[in-house]
XYZ file of N, CA and C in Angstrom:
858
model
N 5.672 -28.061 -15.507
C 7.037 -27.710 -15.859
C 7.740 -27.001 -14.697
N 8.824 -27.540 -14.185
C 9.498 -26.953 -13.059
C 10.012 -25.524 -13.391
N 9.889 -24.641 -12.464
C 10.449 -23.280 -12.680
C 11.911 -23.259 -12.316
N 12.591 -22.179 -12.615
C 13.964 -21.983 -12.231
C 14.135 -22.058 -10.764
N 13.187 -21.501 -10.040
C 13.278 -21.567 -8.527
C 13.063 -23.018 -7.979
N 12.167 -23.733 -8.640
C 11.914 -25.131 -8.291
C 13.213 -25.896 -8.367
N 13.902 -25.781 -9.505
C 15.090 -26.494 -9.757
C 16.204 -26.077 -8.813
N 16.328 -24.778 -8.568
C 17.403 -24.275 -7.704
C 17.294 -24.719 -6.260
N 16.018 -24.713 -5.761
C 15.839 -25.137 -4.358
C 15.965 -26.626 -4.251
N 15.558 -27.372 -5.189
C 15.713 -28.856 -5.180
C 17.233 -29.214 -5.194
N 17.937 -28.468 -5.980
C 19.439 -28.673 -6.030
C 20.067 -28.295 -4.744
N 19.718 -27.187 -4.132
C 20.251 -26.791 -2.845
C 19.980 -27.807 -1.744
N 18.724 -28.144 -1.610
C 18.287 -29.100 -0.526
C 18.963 -30.463 -0.713
N 19.070 -30.889 -1.966
C 19.707 -32.178 -2.204
C 21.203 -32.184 -1.855
N 21.870 -31.114 -2.296
C 23.338 -31.069 -2.147
C 23.683 -30.775 -0.669
N 22.842 -30.092 0.042
C 23.122 -29.814 1.448
C 22.555 -30.925 2.357
N 21.821 -31.879 1.734
C 21.315 -33.069 2.479
C 20.393 -32.615 3.598
N 19.539 -31.674 3.332
C 18.602 -31.175 4.290
C 17.408 -32.103 4.413
N 16.975 -32.381 5.652
C 15.791 -33.208 5.921
C 14.613 -32.250 6.244
N 13.631 -32.292 5.369
C 12.443 -31.406 5.578
C 11.425 -32.172 6.452
N 11.909 -32.395 7.702
C 11.114 -33.161 8.652
C 10.625 -32.341 9.912
N 10.638 -30.992 9.686
C 10.308 -30.121 10.797
C 11.492 -29.366 11.315
N 12.697 -29.749 10.915
C 13.883 -29.061 11.358
C 13.954 -27.668 10.745
N 14.649 -26.787 11.477
C 14.902 -25.402 10.988
C 16.388 -25.283 10.609
N 16.602 -24.601 9.470
C 17.969 -24.461 8.938
C 18.298 -22.966 8.711
N 19.536 -22.587 8.979
C 19.996 -21.268 8.634
C 20.618 -21.362 7.242
N 20.244 -20.433 6.405
C 20.653 -20.434 4.971
C 21.276 -19.077 4.668
N 22.443 -19.051 4.022
C 23.059 -17.815 3.666
C 22.925 -17.543 2.160
N 22.981 -16.263 1.811
C 22.896 -15.886 0.386
C 24.061 -16.494 -0.406
N 25.244 -16.476 0.224
C 26.405 -17.034 -0.489
C 26.205 -18.530 -0.800
N 25.721 -19.272 0.131
C 25.472 -20.686 -0.086
C 24.455 -20.879 -1.238
N 23.404 -20.136 -1.159
C 22.348 -20.273 -2.213
C 22.964 -20.066 -3.597
N 23.796 -19.021 -3.704
C 24.327 -18.711 -5.015
C 25.397 -19.769 -5.418
N 26.251 -20.163 -4.474
C 27.269 -21.129 -4.814
C 26.751 -22.477 -5.094
N 25.763 -22.954 -4.285
C 25.284 -24.333 -4.425
C 24.128 -24.383 -5.465
N 23.251 -23.467 -5.391
C 22.047 -23.549 -6.297
C 22.293 -22.878 -7.627
N 23.294 -22.036 -7.669
C 23.615 -21.340 -8.939
C 22.569 -20.299 -9.367
N 21.849 -19.694 -8.454
C 20.840 -18.714 -8.783
C 20.927 -17.555 -7.796
N 20.512 -16.371 -8.259
C 20.548 -15.180 -7.364
C 19.673 -15.416 -6.137
N 20.261 -15.171 -4.965
C 19.482 -15.342 -3.696
C 18.214 -14.512 -3.657
N 18.223 -13.295 -4.138
C 17.044 -12.437 -4.076
C 15.913 -12.988 -4.892
N 16.231 -13.780 -5.979
C 15.188 -14.431 -6.767
C 14.694 -15.696 -6.093
N 15.542 -16.332 -5.300
C 15.196 -17.573 -4.652
C 14.367 -17.344 -3.370
N 14.379 -16.166 -2.863
C 13.762 -15.919 -1.552
C 12.640 -14.884 -1.580
N 12.207 -14.510 -2.762
C 11.112 -13.521 -2.867
C 9.847 -14.242 -3.203
N 8.909 -14.325 -2.240
C 7.631 -15.002 -2.405
C 6.516 -14.107 -1.916
N 5.694 -13.567 -2.830
C 4.575 -12.697 -2.424
C 3.291 -13.534 -2.131
N 3.147 -14.690 -2.764
C 1.973 -15.482 -2.645
C 2.420 -16.943 -2.438
N 1.484 -17.820 -1.886
C 1.896 -19.234 -1.747
C 2.199 -19.905 -3.058
N 1.639 -19.484 -4.170
C 1.880 -20.082 -5.461
C 3.305 -19.881 -5.940
N 3.903 -18.831 -5.380
C 5.352 -18.543 -5.828
C 6.348 -19.354 -5.030
N 5.935 -20.044 -4.005
C 6.882 -20.932 -3.307
C 7.404 -21.991 -4.216
N 8.712 -22.324 -4.054
C 9.290 -23.461 -4.861
C 8.492 -24.734 -4.591
N 8.367 -25.628 -5.506
C 7.638 -26.783 -5.370
C 8.000 -27.627 -4.137
N 9.283 -27.807 -3.966
C 9.699 -28.688 -2.817
C 9.347 -28.111 -1.445
N 9.368 -26.728 -1.377
C 8.998 -26.132 -0.106
C 7.482 -26.204 0.062
N 6.746 -25.953 -0.974
C 5.280 -26.004 -0.893
C 4.829 -27.374 -0.510
N 5.363 -28.436 -1.128
C 4.949 -29.776 -0.848
C 5.262 -30.261 0.561
N 6.317 -29.635 1.183
C 6.659 -30.060 2.541
C 6.248 -29.031 3.576
N 5.526 -27.975 3.191
C 5.030 -27.037 4.196
C 6.130 -26.168 4.752
N 7.165 -25.858 3.943
C 8.250 -25.030 4.405
C 8.197 -23.642 3.829
N 8.883 -22.713 4.521
C 8.907 -21.348 4.047
C 10.256 -20.711 4.474
N 10.490 -19.478 3.970
C 11.762 -18.778 4.194
C 11.467 -17.391 4.762
N 12.225 -16.991 5.779
C 12.194 -15.559 6.232
C 13.621 -15.083 6.308
N 13.740 -13.749 5.979
C 15.053 -13.113 6.107
C 15.270 -12.700 7.618
N 16.559 -12.856 8.074
C 16.833 -12.490 9.454
C 17.909 -11.437 9.562
N 18.861 -11.460 8.601
C 19.862 -10.374 8.513
C 20.128 -10.166 7.063
N 21.027 -9.220 6.746
C 21.388 -8.985 5.370
C 22.152 -10.147 4.859
N 21.518 -10.962 3.972
C 22.180 -12.092 3.440
C 22.058 -13.412 4.248
N 21.074 -13.455 5.194
C 20.875 -14.660 5.956
C 19.409 -14.943 6.141
N 18.997 -16.210 6.095
C 17.605 -16.571 6.098
C 17.392 -17.776 7.063
N 16.148 -17.947 7.453
C 15.719 -19.157 8.112
C 14.800 -19.939 7.224
N 15.141 -21.243 7.033
C 14.263 -22.166 6.316
C 13.553 -23.032 7.339
N 12.233 -22.882 7.464
C 11.449 -23.490 8.566
C 10.202 -24.078 8.098
N 9.626 -24.951 8.877
C 8.334 -25.534 8.553
C 7.253 -24.615 9.142
N 6.431 -24.061 8.223
C 5.406 -23.118 8.665
C 4.974 -22.258 7.455
N 4.158 -21.234 7.750
C 3.660 -20.358 6.685
C 4.002 -18.917 6.977
N 4.203 -18.188 5.938
C 4.495 -16.766 5.984
C 3.447 -15.955 5.298
N 2.280 -16.555 4.975
C 1.235 -15.860 4.222
C -0.025 -15.658 4.995
N -0.751 -14.586 4.657
C -2.094 -14.290 5.246
C -3.056 -14.099 4.091
N -4.304 -14.520 4.248
C -5.280 -14.337 3.218
C -5.844 -12.939 3.199
N -6.294 -12.506 2.025
C -7.014 -11.287 1.854
C -8.463 -11.692 1.737
N -9.215 -11.438 2.809
C -10.651 -11.812 2.757
C -11.387 -10.811 1.864
N -12.097 -11.327 0.950
C -12.762 -10.497 -0.077
C -13.624 -9.371 0.598
N -13.355 -8.150 0.222
C -14.059 -7.040 0.821
C -15.444 -6.810 0.173
N -16.511 -6.709 0.990
C -17.845 -6.491 0.443
C -18.415 -5.113 0.788
N -17.540 -4.324 1.396
C -17.987 -2.930 1.724
C -17.538 -2.016 0.582
N -18.476 -1.305 0.012
C -18.199 -0.457 -1.142
C -18.633 0.973 -0.939
N -17.898 1.909 -1.566
C -18.265 3.289 -1.401
C -17.775 4.057 -2.675
N -18.561 5.010 -3.045
C -18.217 5.909 -4.201
C -18.007 7.322 -3.630
N -16.845 7.859 -3.915
C -16.469 9.196 -3.413
C -16.068 10.074 -4.586
N -16.338 11.385 -4.417
C -15.865 12.361 -5.375
C -14.451 12.766 -4.979
N -13.571 12.864 -6.006
C -12.187 13.286 -5.804
C -12.128 14.636 -5.140
N -11.221 14.847 -4.218
C -11.056 16.112 -3.574
C -9.972 16.968 -4.268
N -9.461 16.520 -5.400
C -8.525 17.357 -6.138
C -9.219 18.518 -6.727
N -8.836 19.723 -6.390
C -9.585 20.970 -6.788
C -9.374 21.492 -8.201
N -8.413 20.836 -8.929
C -8.235 21.246 -10.332
C -7.656 20.061 -11.079
N -7.755 20.049 -12.376
C -7.294 18.909 -13.202
C -5.714 18.737 -13.072
N -5.289 17.529 -12.775
C -3.858 17.233 -12.751
C -3.440 16.709 -14.072
N -2.579 17.448 -14.775
C -2.207 17.095 -16.149
C -1.070 16.080 -16.237
N -0.397 15.797 -15.094
C 0.827 14.961 -15.185
C 0.576 13.571 -14.642
N -0.654 13.272 -14.272
C -0.971 11.937 -13.698
C -1.355 11.011 -14.867
N -1.416 9.717 -14.584
C -1.930 8.743 -15.570
C -0.893 8.298 -16.546
N 0.396 8.581 -16.252
C 1.424 8.193 -17.259
C 2.008 6.835 -17.022
N 1.719 6.193 -15.841
C 2.290 4.900 -15.621
C 1.221 3.929 -15.136
N 1.631 2.710 -14.883
C 0.669 1.727 -14.442
C 1.183 0.932 -13.215
N 2.127 1.552 -12.479
C 2.669 0.870 -11.262
C 1.809 1.193 -10.061
N 2.094 0.450 -8.973
C 1.371 0.593 -7.743
C 1.375 2.019 -7.213
N 2.553 2.660 -7.290
C 2.711 4.010 -6.707
C 1.807 5.018 -7.449
N 1.658 4.838 -8.741
C 0.749 5.714 -9.561
C -0.628 5.733 -8.945
N -1.200 4.565 -8.723
C -2.590 4.479 -8.211
C -2.646 4.824 -6.706
N -1.671 4.487 -5.956
C -1.620 4.828 -4.560
C -1.598 6.347 -4.353
N -0.729 6.990 -5.152
C -0.669 8.500 -5.126
C -1.988 9.119 -5.462
N -2.680 8.545 -6.470
C -3.969 9.065 -6.808
C -5.010 8.882 -5.721
N -4.926 7.738 -5.037
C -5.859 7.491 -3.895
C -5.575 8.495 -2.776
N -4.308 8.839 -2.575
C -3.977 9.769 -1.478
C -4.396 11.189 -1.916
N -4.066 11.616 -3.136
C -4.367 12.939 -3.596
C -5.894 13.187 -3.672
N -6.620 12.125 -3.956
C -8.086 12.273 -4.129
C -8.814 12.242 -2.766
N -8.134 11.911 -1.703
C -8.735 11.889 -0.430
C -9.219 10.552 0.103
N -8.959 9.504 -0.702
C -9.454 8.124 -0.312
C -8.753 7.664 0.939
N -7.479 7.881 1.008
C -6.743 7.378 2.175
C -7.175 8.055 3.487
N -7.342 9.325 3.433
C -7.798 10.079 4.588
C -9.251 9.663 5.005
N -10.091 9.375 3.989
C -11.408 8.903 4.273
C -11.382 7.548 4.936
N -10.489 6.640 4.447
C -10.486 5.288 5.002
C -9.892 5.255 6.416
N -8.833 5.998 6.647
C -8.121 5.935 7.937
C -8.729 6.825 9.021
N -9.409 7.920 8.555
C -9.901 8.879 9.544
C -8.821 9.567 10.336
N -7.634 9.687 9.751
C -6.482 10.202 10.479
C -6.234 11.690 10.374
N -7.184 12.365 9.667
C -6.925 13.783 9.482
C -5.787 14.004 8.466
N -5.122 15.196 8.653
C -4.071 15.556 7.708
C -2.935 14.624 7.738
N -2.560 14.061 6.593
C -1.428 13.136 6.487
C -0.323 13.709 5.585
N 0.901 13.309 5.828
C 2.036 13.780 5.034
C 2.836 12.553 4.613
N 3.188 12.542 3.363
C 4.042 11.424 2.871
C 5.412 11.580 3.346
N 5.883 10.596 4.173
C 7.230 10.727 4.819
C 8.085 9.484 4.521
N 7.494 8.407 4.071
C 8.212 7.111 3.894
C 8.001 6.572 2.525
N 9.075 6.248 1.834
C 8.925 5.561 0.574
C 10.329 5.022 0.170
N 10.362 3.796 -0.307
C 11.575 3.230 -0.744
C 12.252 2.237 0.223
N 13.467 1.919 0.025
C 14.138 0.902 0.730
C 14.947 1.386 1.931
N 15.007 0.633 2.987
C 15.885 0.888 4.055
C 16.085 -0.478 4.904
N 16.986 -0.415 5.831
C 17.243 -1.658 6.614
C 16.634 -1.535 8.002
N 16.119 -2.626 8.510
C 15.417 -2.638 9.778
C 16.320 -2.440 10.936
N 15.795 -1.967 11.989
C 16.472 -1.960 13.283
C 16.323 -3.383 13.830
N 17.037 -3.665 14.928
C 16.970 -5.003 15.515
C 15.691 -5.259 16.305
N 15.071 -6.389 16.122
C 13.966 -6.763 16.902
C 13.797 -8.290 16.888
N 13.119 -8.823 17.914
C 12.817 -10.235 18.047
C 11.370 -10.503 17.885
N 11.012 -11.679 17.321
C 9.636 -12.051 17.251
C 9.481 -13.561 17.290
N 8.248 -14.005 17.275
C 8.006 -15.457 17.311
C 6.989 -15.828 16.269
N 7.135 -16.925 15.615
C 6.122 -17.447 14.738
C 5.405 -18.532 15.540
N 4.212 -18.187 16.016
C 3.481 -19.058 16.941
C 3.195 -20.431 16.410
N 2.735 -20.462 15.198
C 2.325 -21.782 14.620
C 3.486 -22.779 14.529
N 4.672 -22.278 14.434
C 5.896 -23.066 14.370
C 6.652 -23.105 15.640
N 6.201 -22.310 16.659
C 6.956 -22.222 17.909
C 8.406 -21.850 17.662
N 8.582 -20.847 16.772
C 9.954 -20.507 16.266
C 10.313 -19.070 16.736
N 11.365 -18.949 17.554
C 11.817 -17.570 17.852
C 12.738 -17.076 16.779
N 12.680 -15.802 16.425
C 13.426 -15.245 15.311
C 14.040 -13.918 15.774
N 15.295 -13.718 15.415
C 15.977 -12.437 15.689
C 16.339 -11.797 14.375
N 15.871 -10.480 14.210
C 16.078 -9.793 12.946
C 16.883 -8.567 13.176
N 17.803 -8.270 12.202
C 18.599 -7.034 12.269
C 19.166 -6.714 10.903
N 18.818 -5.552 10.423
C 19.358 -5.099 9.163
C 18.830 -5.720 7.938
N 17.559 -6.229 7.987
C 16.946 -6.829 6.776
C 16.448 -5.717 5.960
N 16.559 -5.760 4.654
C 16.056 -4.784 3.752
C 14.544 -4.797 3.640
N 13.874 -3.670 3.858
C 12.462 -3.560 3.665
C 12.182 -2.508 2.628
N 11.030 -2.517 2.063
C 10.679 -1.449 1.103
C 9.187 -1.132 1.299
N 8.956 0.139 1.674
C 7.579 0.603 1.854
C 7.124 1.235 0.576
N 5.945 0.818 0.069
C 5.389 1.470 -1.168
C 5.041 2.900 -0.794
N 4.573 3.133 0.445
C 4.364 4.503 0.940
C 4.100 4.451 2.435
N 4.515 5.531 3.073
C 4.169 5.702 4.519
C 3.835 7.156 4.738
N 2.742 7.364 5.556
C 2.217 8.717 5.836
C 2.150 8.935 7.303
N 2.533 10.153 7.659
C 2.452 10.425 9.093
C 1.430 11.568 9.375
N 0.628 11.279 10.412
C -0.338 12.274 10.918
C 0.057 12.624 12.331
N -0.815 13.474 12.919
C -0.477 13.890 14.285
C -0.381 12.699 15.278
N -1.220 11.686 15.048
C -1.200 10.579 16.017
C -0.825 9.231 15.408
N -0.847 9.146 14.023
C -0.691 7.822 13.378
C 0.484 7.859 12.395
N 1.059 6.702 12.182
C 1.958 6.404 11.048
C 1.266 5.351 10.242
N 0.976 5.596 8.966
C 0.233 4.699 8.092
C 1.277 4.006 7.134
N 1.439 2.711 7.215
C 2.367 2.049 6.331
C 1.498 1.210 5.302
N 1.921 1.318 4.003
C 1.125 0.659 2.983
C 1.951 -0.184 2.104
N 1.482 -1.416 1.906
C 1.964 -2.323 0.838
C 0.926 -2.332 -0.292
N 1.383 -2.021 -1.455
C 0.441 -1.831 -2.614
C 0.670 -2.823 -3.727
N -0.385 -3.287 -4.368
C -0.295 -4.239 -5.444
C -1.322 -3.874 -6.545
N -0.995 -4.152 -7.775
C -1.891 -4.100 -8.883
C -2.638 -5.464 -8.971
N -3.950 -5.467 -9.123
C -4.668 -6.737 -9.196
C -5.321 -7.088 -7.881
N -5.796 -8.280 -7.799
C -6.594 -8.729 -6.609
C -6.036 -10.085 -6.074
N -4.886 -10.039 -5.434
C -4.280 -11.257 -4.936
C -5.141 -11.904 -3.807
N -5.021 -13.203 -3.657
C -5.801 -13.864 -2.603
C -4.990 -13.937 -1.286
N -3.690 -13.816 -1.329
C -2.825 -13.861 -0.188
C -1.698 -12.812 -0.336
N -0.977 -12.564 0.779
C 0.240 -11.756 0.666
C 1.182 -12.266 1.774
N 2.471 -11.896 1.577
C 3.477 -12.243 2.592
C 3.419 -11.342 3.792
N 3.201 -11.956 4.923
C 3.034 -11.159 6.188
C 4.251 -10.289 6.433
N 5.393 -10.706 6.023
C 6.603 -9.883 6.256
C 6.506 -8.503 5.633
N 5.728 -8.379 4.534
C 5.635 -7.085 3.839
C 4.990 -6.066 4.738
N 4.217 -6.489 5.694
C 3.604 -5.537 6.707
C 4.332 -5.606 8.045
N 4.693 -6.810 8.458
C 5.188 -7.006 9.832
C 6.558 -6.341 10.035
N 7.522 -6.566 9.126
C 8.824 -5.997 9.280
C 8.787 -4.445 9.342
N 8.085 -3.729 8.407
C 8.006 -2.297 8.540
C 7.225 -1.894 9.844
N 6.221 -2.687 10.255
C 5.490 -2.403 11.473
C 6.464 -2.390 12.647
N 7.308 -3.417 12.793
C 8.195 -3.481 13.952
C 9.257 -2.376 13.852
N 9.787 -2.146 12.673
C 10.867 -1.178 12.406
C 10.407 0.234 12.841
N 9.250 0.620 12.335
C 8.757 1.993 12.584
C 8.177 2.125 13.994
N 7.813 1.056 14.577
C 7.383 1.085 16.008
C 8.556 1.496 16.893
N 9.766 1.172 16.492
C 10.979 1.565 17.208
C 11.314 3.026 16.907
N 11.106 3.459 15.663
C 11.428 4.829 15.235
C 10.390 5.817 15.864
N 9.141 5.472 15.827
C 8.109 6.397 16.315
C 7.268 5.703 17.383
N 7.828 5.422 18.592
C 7.070 4.681 19.588
C 5.876 5.405 20.198
N 5.890 6.760 20.060
C 4.802 7.526 20.656
C 3.573 7.634 19.758
N 3.646 7.066 18.543
C 2.544 7.118 17.583
C 2.049 5.642 17.328
N 0.716 5.647 16.885
C 0.150 4.382 16.537
C 0.649 3.970 15.114
N 1.203 2.812 14.984
C 1.683 2.313 13.658
C 0.579 1.476 13.056
N 0.006 1.923 11.902
C -1.077 1.219 11.311
C -0.581 0.576 9.944
N -1.012 -0.638 9.710
C -0.553 -1.347 8.473
C -1.715 -1.623 7.547
N -1.528 -1.098 6.322
C -2.580 -1.240 5.316
C -2.081 -2.021 4.112
N -2.941 -2.737 3.490
C -2.667 -3.361 2.181
C -3.607 -2.680 1.161
N -3.074 -2.263 0.049
C -3.783 -1.512 -0.970
C -3.702 -2.287 -2.273
N -4.867 -2.408 -2.968
C -4.867 -3.004 -4.330
C -5.674 -2.125 -5.253
N -5.208 -2.092 -6.479
C -5.974 -1.361 -7.548
C -6.330 -2.383 -8.585
N -7.617 -2.533 -8.878
C -8.155 -3.413 -9.891
C -8.317 -2.660 -11.196
N -7.407 -3.024 -12.144
C -7.429 -2.327 -13.441
C -8.721 -2.502 -14.174
N -9.320 -3.669 -14.176
C -10.544 -3.890 -14.965
C -11.748 -3.200 -14.363
N -11.794 -3.130 -13.042
C -12.976 -2.490 -12.397
C -12.689 -1.018 -12.055
N -11.442 -0.589 -12.152
C -11.028 0.785 -11.776
C -11.449 1.068 -10.310
N -11.124 0.142 -9.420
C -11.459 0.369 -8.014
C -10.184 0.368 -7.175
N -10.331 1.074 -6.058
C -9.229 1.213 -5.078
C -9.670 0.494 -3.784
N -8.949 -0.505 -3.331
C -9.367 -1.210 -2.135
C -8.270 -1.087 -1.080
N -8.675 -0.723 0.140
C -7.822 -0.659 1.328
C -8.241 -1.704 2.260
N -7.243 -2.463 2.811
C -7.460 -3.364 3.939
C -6.585 -2.907 5.066
N -7.084 -2.969 6.298
C -6.274 -2.630 7.478
C -6.098 -3.905 8.357
N -4.883 -4.096 8.732
C -4.492 -5.244 9.565
C -3.906 -4.746 10.876
N -4.137 -5.608 11.900
C -3.424 -5.368 13.151
C -2.703 -6.607 13.552
N -1.764 -6.480 14.454
C -1.082 -7.659 15.015
C -1.575 -7.778 16.482
N -2.362 -8.819 16.725
C -2.884 -8.986 18.112
C -1.896 -8.936 19.207
N -0.745 -9.551 18.957
C 0.408 -9.480 19.820
C 1.591 -8.995 18.961
N 2.116 -7.806 19.296
C 3.102 -7.210 18.397
C 4.335 -8.016 18.190
N 4.666 -8.890 19.147
C 5.918 -9.694 19.038
C 5.586 -11.056 18.317
N 4.363 -11.269 17.857
C 4.062 -12.562 17.189
C 3.714 -12.305 15.727
N 4.532 -12.855 14.854
C 4.452 -12.638 13.423
C 3.102 -13.035 12.887
N 2.613 -14.160 13.308
C 1.341 -14.714 12.710
C 0.107 -14.414 13.549
N 0.174 -13.314 14.352
C -1.006 -12.851 15.066
C -1.801 -11.817 14.253
N -1.530 -11.768 12.961
C -2.128 -10.781 12.053
C -3.567 -11.004 11.955
N -4.354 -9.882 11.926
C -5.851 -9.941 11.807
C -6.306 -8.821 10.876
N -7.212 -9.193 9.937
C -7.851 -8.164 9.083
C -9.023 -7.537 9.862
N -8.968 -6.245 10.007
C -10.003 -5.617 10.876
C -10.923 -4.639 10.095
N -10.565 -4.227 8.850
C -11.318 -3.232 8.212
C -10.980 -3.269 6.681
N -11.951 -2.962 5.849
C -11.637 -2.882 4.408
C -12.772 -1.988 3.727
N -12.397 -1.531 2.552
C -13.395 -0.817 1.752
C -12.907 -0.771 0.324
N -13.892 -0.998 -0.597
C -13.638 -0.880 -2.083
C -14.155 0.434 -2.525
N -13.308 1.303 -3.045
C -13.742 2.635 -3.421
C -13.734 2.767 -4.913
N -14.806 3.445 -5.429
C -14.911 3.914 -6.767
C -14.808 5.422 -6.708
N -14.007 5.991 -7.620
C -13.672 7.408 -7.561
C -14.380 8.203 -8.719
N -15.055 9.191 -8.317
C -15.783 10.069 -9.287
C -15.003 11.320 -9.433
N -14.623 11.703 -10.701
C -13.860 12.904 -10.857
C -14.809 14.123 -10.733
N -14.319 15.194 -10.154
C -15.124 16.414 -10.026
C -15.305 17.049 -11.406
N -16.342 17.856 -11.587
C -16.588 18.593 -12.825
C -15.906 19.946 -12.729
N -15.132 20.253 -13.802
C -14.480 21.528 -13.886
C -15.089 22.283 -15.027
N -15.416 23.585 -14.921
C -16.072 24.397 -15.915
C -15.267 25.703 -16.207
N -15.311 26.199 -17.410
C -14.857 27.448 -17.770
C -15.907 28.504 -17.365
N -15.498 29.783 -17.205
C -16.424 30.813 -16.768
C -17.636 30.918 -17.724
N -17.366 30.914 -19.077
C -18.456 31.092 -20.003
C -19.403 29.889 -20.015
N -18.987 28.753 -19.491
C -19.826 27.568 -19.423
C -20.834 27.701 -18.210
N -20.454 28.616 -17.287
C -21.327 28.830 -16.145
C -22.410 29.876 -16.308
N -22.254 30.667 -17.401
C -23.268 31.698 -17.753
C -24.511 31.116 -18.332
N -25.685 31.637 -17.951
C -26.967 31.200 -18.584
C -27.237 32.063 -19.815
N -26.973 31.470 -20.963
C -27.100 32.252 -22.207
C -28.521 32.559 -22.496
N -29.514 31.941 -21.861
C -30.872 32.218 -22.093
C -31.322 33.532 -21.418
N -30.487 33.997 -20.492
C -30.890 35.197 -19.761
C -30.419 36.459 -20.504
N -31.358 37.396 -20.766
C -31.106 38.660 -21.437
C -31.728 39.789 -20.634
N -30.982 40.888 -20.525
C -31.577 42.042 -19.834
C -32.587 42.715 -20.784
N -33.545 43.401 -20.170
C -34.579 44.018 -20.948
C -34.063 45.256 -21.638
N -33.093 45.902 -21.058
C -32.564 47.072 -21.692
C -31.090 47.229 -21.434
N -30.369 47.652 -22.477
C -28.988 47.897 -22.339
C -28.657 49.363 -22.353
N -29.678 50.244 -22.182
C -29.540 51.657 -22.277
C -29.117 52.252 -20.980
N -28.065 53.012 -20.962
C -27.622 53.743 -19.791
C -28.156 55.152 -19.816
N -28.890 55.607 -18.795
C -29.496 56.955 -18.833
C -28.421 58.024 -19.024
N -28.737 59.069 -19.805
C -27.802 60.199 -20.045
C -28.264 61.392 -19.163
N -27.393 62.364 -19.097
C -27.630 63.503 -18.257
C -28.929 64.233 -18.652
N -29.086 64.375 -20.006
C -30.326 65.130 -20.423
C -31.586 64.410 -20.063
N -31.522 63.024 -19.998
C -32.722 62.257 -19.606
C -33.041 62.554 -18.172
N -32.008 62.740 -17.293
C -32.319 62.984 -15.950
C -32.975 64.334 -15.734
N -32.511 65.326 -16.524
C -33.079 66.697 -16.434
C -34.544 66.698 -16.843
N -34.885 65.950 -17.934
C -36.215 65.979 -18.467
C -37.167 65.228 -17.534
N -36.687 64.404 -16.644
C -37.557 63.666 -15.707
C -37.969 64.406 -14.483
N -37.425 65.646 -14.303
C -37.778 66.398 -13.142
C -36.523 66.845 -12.342
N -36.695 67.358 -11.158
C -35.575 67.828 -10.380
C -34.769 66.699 -9.824
N -33.600 67.014 -9.473
C -32.670 66.040 -8.850
C -32.263 66.545 -7.491
N -31.491 65.760 -6.736
C -31.046 66.205 -5.370
C -30.142 67.361 -5.508
N -29.565 67.618 -6.719
C -28.592 68.727 -6.846
C -29.229 69.957 -7.312
N -30.530 69.915 -7.577
C -31.235 71.114 -8.080
C -31.369 72.115 -6.886
N -31.217 73.407 -7.139
C -31.418 74.412 -6.100
C -32.838 74.872 -6.077
């Protein structure tokens, strides 16, 4: 059954008479809405290969944003695989007291915050003290890059990006894309555009890109770290590190729970003055 995106892209490509023969096309948000009759943000948001419209998937095409409201339709891929992580670790939460306001939601930020508060992120990155400094949407600064597999130069300026979280340490800036579940692929743009943007903002620090996933059924927190072998090449992405964490909550006790009720003193009697006199002289006797 064709999806709304399938139908919208087929309508757009047909009416614009585009030949998906390896050619690259510039596409605007206004054209998509006017010709295809669907919101551009819905037509251009693809987190996994399965979300690509049928006509693009069948012809090996993809879409990247280049400015606010402008895209490139090109032959190539925008996805990277998540190689299943086999490194596992169990850690005790570093939270020193029960947090009563957590666990109210089921979004990515909820679990990412818990991973940060519990010490998992610091353990994984080895970056020392980190501070949450980035979250939400902003527009990129201008930068150029190349998609090597397609031999395609791209110029970007003012594209909207959204970081699930970004943390700054003395030497590092940690950028994180977070998901619920265990996807097999992700859109490289989700890490690459923030990576290039914050490399301009903080050139003196190492910009590190992480993908985080929380598995609801297994209650595990998984971090993947990626690098770009050549910072100006979009598809030079490489997975270099990962770990699946299980979190153990610390034990909190009340004071009376720490007392050994089996212990009893042999005597509760406090000596009185008369008892001291009857036992002999004291240091105060003349």
